[in-house]
């Protein structure tokens, strides 16, 4: 199974300040983002949406863990899910991104870090 790092997702209570940092300091560009039911932004490295931002309320327990998840692009999500099933690994999904044909599923590493597998 070939995998490539696809993006990192960061939780923030300062959405605009975080956008400013990654665009002005790092050089990413803000671009299109699916119509999720929560505020956020996608920041692009060329054509690749490399940093996904998710706004959370200040003081939220979810702010303390600022890295929400990271994602690997896989050649076939069906093959990846079959592999997880063979290993008995629990996961959520696969589901489609809103308004797209992109499919994704989520699992946790032994440390509780969420890993997304995304692919056709």
PDB file of C-alpha atoms in Angstrom:
ATOM      1  CA  UNK A   1       0.000   0.000   0.000  1.00  0.00           C
ATOM      2  CA  UNK A   2       1.578   3.307  -1.109  1.00  0.00           C
ATOM      3  CA  UNK A   3       0.935   6.272   1.177  1.00  0.00           C
ATOM      4  CA  UNK A   4       1.795   9.971   1.020  1.00  0.00           C
ATOM      5  CA  UNK A   5       1.291  12.613   3.685  1.00  0.00           C
ATOM      6  CA  UNK A   6      -1.794  14.509   2.547  1.00  0.00           C
ATOM      7  CA  UNK A   7      -2.374  17.316   5.095  1.00  0.00           C
ATOM      8  CA  UNK A   8      -2.214  18.325   8.742  1.00  0.00           C
ATOM      9  CA  UNK A   9      -5.250  19.662  10.616  1.00  0.00           C
ATOM     10  CA  UNK A  10      -4.811  22.235  13.386  1.00  0.00           C
ATOM     11  CA  UNK A  11      -7.401  23.354  15.944  1.00  0.00           C
ATOM     12  CA  UNK A  12      -7.318  27.046  16.799  1.00  0.00           C
ATOM     13  CA  UNK A  13      -9.275  29.592  18.799  1.00  0.00           C
ATOM     14  CA  UNK A  14      -7.531  32.327  16.759  1.00  0.00           C
ATOM     15  CA  UNK A  15      -8.518  31.450  13.203  1.00  0.00           C
ATOM     16  CA  UNK A  16      -7.490  34.723  11.554  1.00  0.00           C
ATOM     17  CA  UNK A  17      -4.186  34.915  13.422  1.00  0.00           C
ATOM     18  CA  UNK A  18      -3.398  31.335  12.390  1.00  0.00           C
ATOM     19  CA  UNK A  19      -4.336  32.051   8.769  1.00  0.00           C
ATOM     20  CA  UNK A  20      -2.089  35.116   8.879  1.00  0.00           C
ATOM     21  CA  UNK A  21       0.820  33.102  10.294  1.00  0.00           C
ATOM     22  CA  UNK A  22       0.675  30.326   7.710  1.00  0.00           C
ATOM     23  CA  UNK A  23       0.089  32.688   4.790  1.00  0.00           C
ATOM     24  CA  UNK A  24       2.393  35.563   5.732  1.00  0.00           C
ATOM     25  CA  UNK A  25       5.143  33.728   7.615  1.00  0.00           C
ATOM     26  CA  UNK A  26       5.155  30.323   5.926  1.00  0.00           C
ATOM     27  CA  UNK A  27       3.975  31.413   2.477  1.00  0.00           C
ATOM     28  CA  UNK A  28       0.898  29.216   2.025  1.00  0.00           C
ATOM     29  CA  UNK A  29      -2.180  30.590   0.263  1.00  0.00           C
ATOM     30  CA  UNK A  30      -5.759  30.441   1.527  1.00  0.00           C
ATOM     31  CA  UNK A  31      -7.988  28.567  -0.907  1.00  0.00           C
ATOM     32  CA  UNK A  32     -11.195  26.643  -1.441  1.00  0.00           C
ATOM     33  CA  UNK A  33     -12.635  24.512   1.357  1.00  0.00           C
ATOM     34  CA  UNK A  34     -15.701  22.223   1.431  1.00  0.00           C
ATOM     35  CA  UNK A  35     -18.816  23.634   3.104  1.00  0.00           C
ATOM     36  CA  UNK A  36     -18.338  22.012   6.516  1.00  0.00           C
ATOM     37  CA  UNK A  37     -20.679  22.819   9.412  1.00  0.00           C
ATOM     38  CA  UNK A  38     -17.809  24.421  11.381  1.00  0.00           C
ATOM     39  CA  UNK A  39     -15.549  27.408  10.769  1.00  0.00           C
ATOM     40  CA  UNK A  40     -12.079  26.936   9.392  1.00  0.00           C
ATOM     41  CA  UNK A  41      -9.782  27.444   6.434  1.00  0.00           C
ATOM     42  CA  UNK A  42      -7.650  25.412   4.041  1.00  0.00           C
ATOM     43  CA  UNK A  43      -4.169  26.715   3.282  1.00  0.00           C
ATOM     44  CA  UNK A  44      -2.470  25.550   0.103  1.00  0.00           C
ATOM     45  CA  UNK A  45       1.065  24.725  -0.938  1.00  0.00           C
ATOM     46  CA  UNK A  46       0.572  25.220  -4.684  1.00  0.00           C
ATOM     47  CA  UNK A  47      -2.366  22.993  -5.609  1.00  0.00           C
ATOM     48  CA  UNK A  48      -2.122  20.906  -2.414  1.00  0.00           C
ATOM     49  CA  UNK A  49      -4.290  21.877   0.606  1.00  0.00           C
ATOM     50  CA  UNK A  50      -1.473  21.225   3.097  1.00  0.00           C
ATOM     51  CA  UNK A  51      -2.809  22.811   6.310  1.00  0.00           C
ATOM     52  CA  UNK A  52      -6.450  22.539   7.354  1.00  0.00           C
ATOM     53  CA  UNK A  53      -7.563  24.837  10.166  1.00  0.00           C
ATOM     54  CA  UNK A  54     -10.581  24.175  12.392  1.00  0.00           C
ATOM     55  CA  UNK A  55     -11.855  26.933  14.653  1.00  0.00           C
ATOM     56  CA  UNK A  56     -12.810  25.906  18.193  1.00  0.00           C
ATOM     57  CA  UNK A  57     -14.067  28.036  21.085  1.00  0.00           C
ATOM     58  CA  UNK A  58     -11.445  29.602  23.303  1.00  0.00           C
ATOM     59  CA  UNK A  59     -11.174  27.636  26.521  1.00  0.00           C
ATOM     60  CA  UNK A  60     -12.430  24.500  24.782  1.00  0.00           C
ATOM     61  CA  UNK A  61     -10.768  21.291  25.944  1.00  0.00           C
ATOM     62  CA  UNK A  62     -10.115  20.606  22.253  1.00  0.00           C
ATOM     63  CA  UNK A  63      -7.835  23.661  21.910  1.00  0.00           C
ATOM     64  CA  UNK A  64      -5.148  22.163  24.170  1.00  0.00           C
ATOM     65  CA  UNK A  65      -4.474  19.435  21.634  1.00  0.00           C
ATOM     66  CA  UNK A  66      -3.913  21.722  18.671  1.00  0.00           C
ATOM     67  CA  UNK A  67      -3.006  18.990  16.177  1.00  0.00           C
ATOM     68  CA  UNK A  68      -6.337  17.376  15.406  1.00  0.00           C
ATOM     69  CA  UNK A  69      -5.124  14.752  12.944  1.00  0.00           C
ATOM     70  CA  UNK A  70      -2.902  14.095   9.981  1.00  0.00           C
ATOM     71  CA  UNK A  71      -3.784  12.341   6.753  1.00  0.00           C
ATOM     72  CA  UNK A  72      -2.252   9.890   4.336  1.00  0.00           C
ATOM     73  CA  UNK A  73      -3.349   9.693   0.711  1.00  0.00           C
ATOM     74  CA  UNK A  74      -3.792   6.040  -0.327  1.00  0.00           C
ATOM     75  CA  UNK A  75      -4.170   4.566  -3.798  1.00  0.00           C
ATOM     76  CA  UNK A  76      -7.355   2.705  -2.857  1.00  0.00           C
ATOM     77  CA  UNK A  77      -9.401   3.405   0.256  1.00  0.00           C
ATOM     78  CA  UNK A  78     -11.230   0.097  -0.233  1.00  0.00           C
ATOM     79  CA  UNK A  79      -7.914  -1.774  -0.107  1.00  0.00           C
ATOM     80  CA  UNK A  80      -6.808   0.217   2.941  1.00  0.00           C
ATOM     81  CA  UNK A  81     -10.077  -0.498   4.788  1.00  0.00           C
ATOM     82  CA  UNK A  82      -9.813  -4.203   3.897  1.00  0.00           C
ATOM     83  CA  UNK A  83      -6.286  -4.147   5.364  1.00  0.00           C
ATOM     84  CA  UNK A  84      -7.590  -2.553   8.580  1.00  0.00           C
ATOM     85  CA  UNK A  85     -10.342  -5.162   8.752  1.00  0.00           C
ATOM     86  CA  UNK A  86      -7.809  -7.994   8.352  1.00  0.00           C
ATOM     87  CA  UNK A  87      -5.796  -6.554  11.231  1.00  0.00           C
ATOM     88  CA  UNK A  88      -8.849  -5.963  13.411  1.00  0.00           C
ATOM     89  CA  UNK A  89      -8.133  -2.229  13.634  1.00  0.00           C
ATOM     90  CA  UNK A  90     -11.127  -0.086  14.573  1.00  0.00           C
ATOM     91  CA  UNK A  91     -11.902   2.926  12.373  1.00  0.00           C
ATOM     92  CA  UNK A  92     -14.660   5.401  11.558  1.00  0.00           C
ATOM     93  CA  UNK A  93     -15.943   5.725   7.992  1.00  0.00           C
ATOM     94  CA  UNK A  94     -15.388   5.579   5.159  1.00  0.00           C
ATOM     95  CA  UNK A  95     -17.345   8.747   4.472  1.00  0.00           C
ATOM     96  CA  UNK A  96     -17.258  11.331   1.688  1.00  0.00           C
ATOM     97  CA  UNK A  97     -16.141  14.925   2.161  1.00  0.00           C
ATOM     98  CA  UNK A  98     -19.234  17.134   1.816  1.00  0.00           C
ATOM     99  CA  UNK A  99     -19.952  17.953  -1.828  1.00  0.00           C
ATOM    100  CA  UNK A 100     -17.086  15.815  -3.170  1.00  0.00           C
ATOM    101  CA  UNK A 101     -16.312  12.248  -4.202  1.00  0.00           C
ATOM    102  CA  UNK A 102     -13.276  12.140  -1.888  1.00  0.00           C
ATOM    103  CA  UNK A 103     -13.577   9.346   0.666  1.00  0.00           C
ATOM    104  CA  UNK A 104     -11.915   9.174   4.057  1.00  0.00           C
ATOM    105  CA  UNK A 105     -11.765   7.052   7.189  1.00  0.00           C
ATOM    106  CA  UNK A 106     -10.250   7.734  10.605  1.00  0.00           C
ATOM    107  CA  UNK A 107      -8.380   5.611  13.145  1.00  0.00           C
ATOM    108  CA  UNK A 108      -6.187   6.263  16.198  1.00  0.00           C
ATOM    109  CA  UNK A 109      -2.580   5.422  16.822  1.00  0.00           C
ATOM    110  CA  UNK A 110      -1.578   3.956  20.212  1.00  0.00           C
ATOM    111  CA  UNK A 111      -1.066   7.481  21.562  1.00  0.00           C
ATOM    112  CA  UNK A 112      -4.566   8.640  20.632  1.00  0.00           C
ATOM    113  CA  UNK A 113      -3.422  10.641  17.585  1.00  0.00           C
ATOM    114  CA  UNK A 114      -6.085  10.556  14.885  1.00  0.00           C
ATOM    115  CA  UNK A 115      -4.903   9.308  11.500  1.00  0.00           C
ATOM    116  CA  UNK A 116      -6.990   9.871   8.379  1.00  0.00           C
ATOM    117  CA  UNK A 117      -6.724   7.670   5.310  1.00  0.00           C
ATOM    118  CA  UNK A 118      -8.043   9.395   2.203  1.00  0.00           C
ATOM    119  CA  UNK A 119      -8.434   8.096  -1.304  1.00  0.00           C
ATOM    120  CA  UNK A 120     -10.599   6.926  -4.143  1.00  0.00           C
TER     121      UNK A 120
END
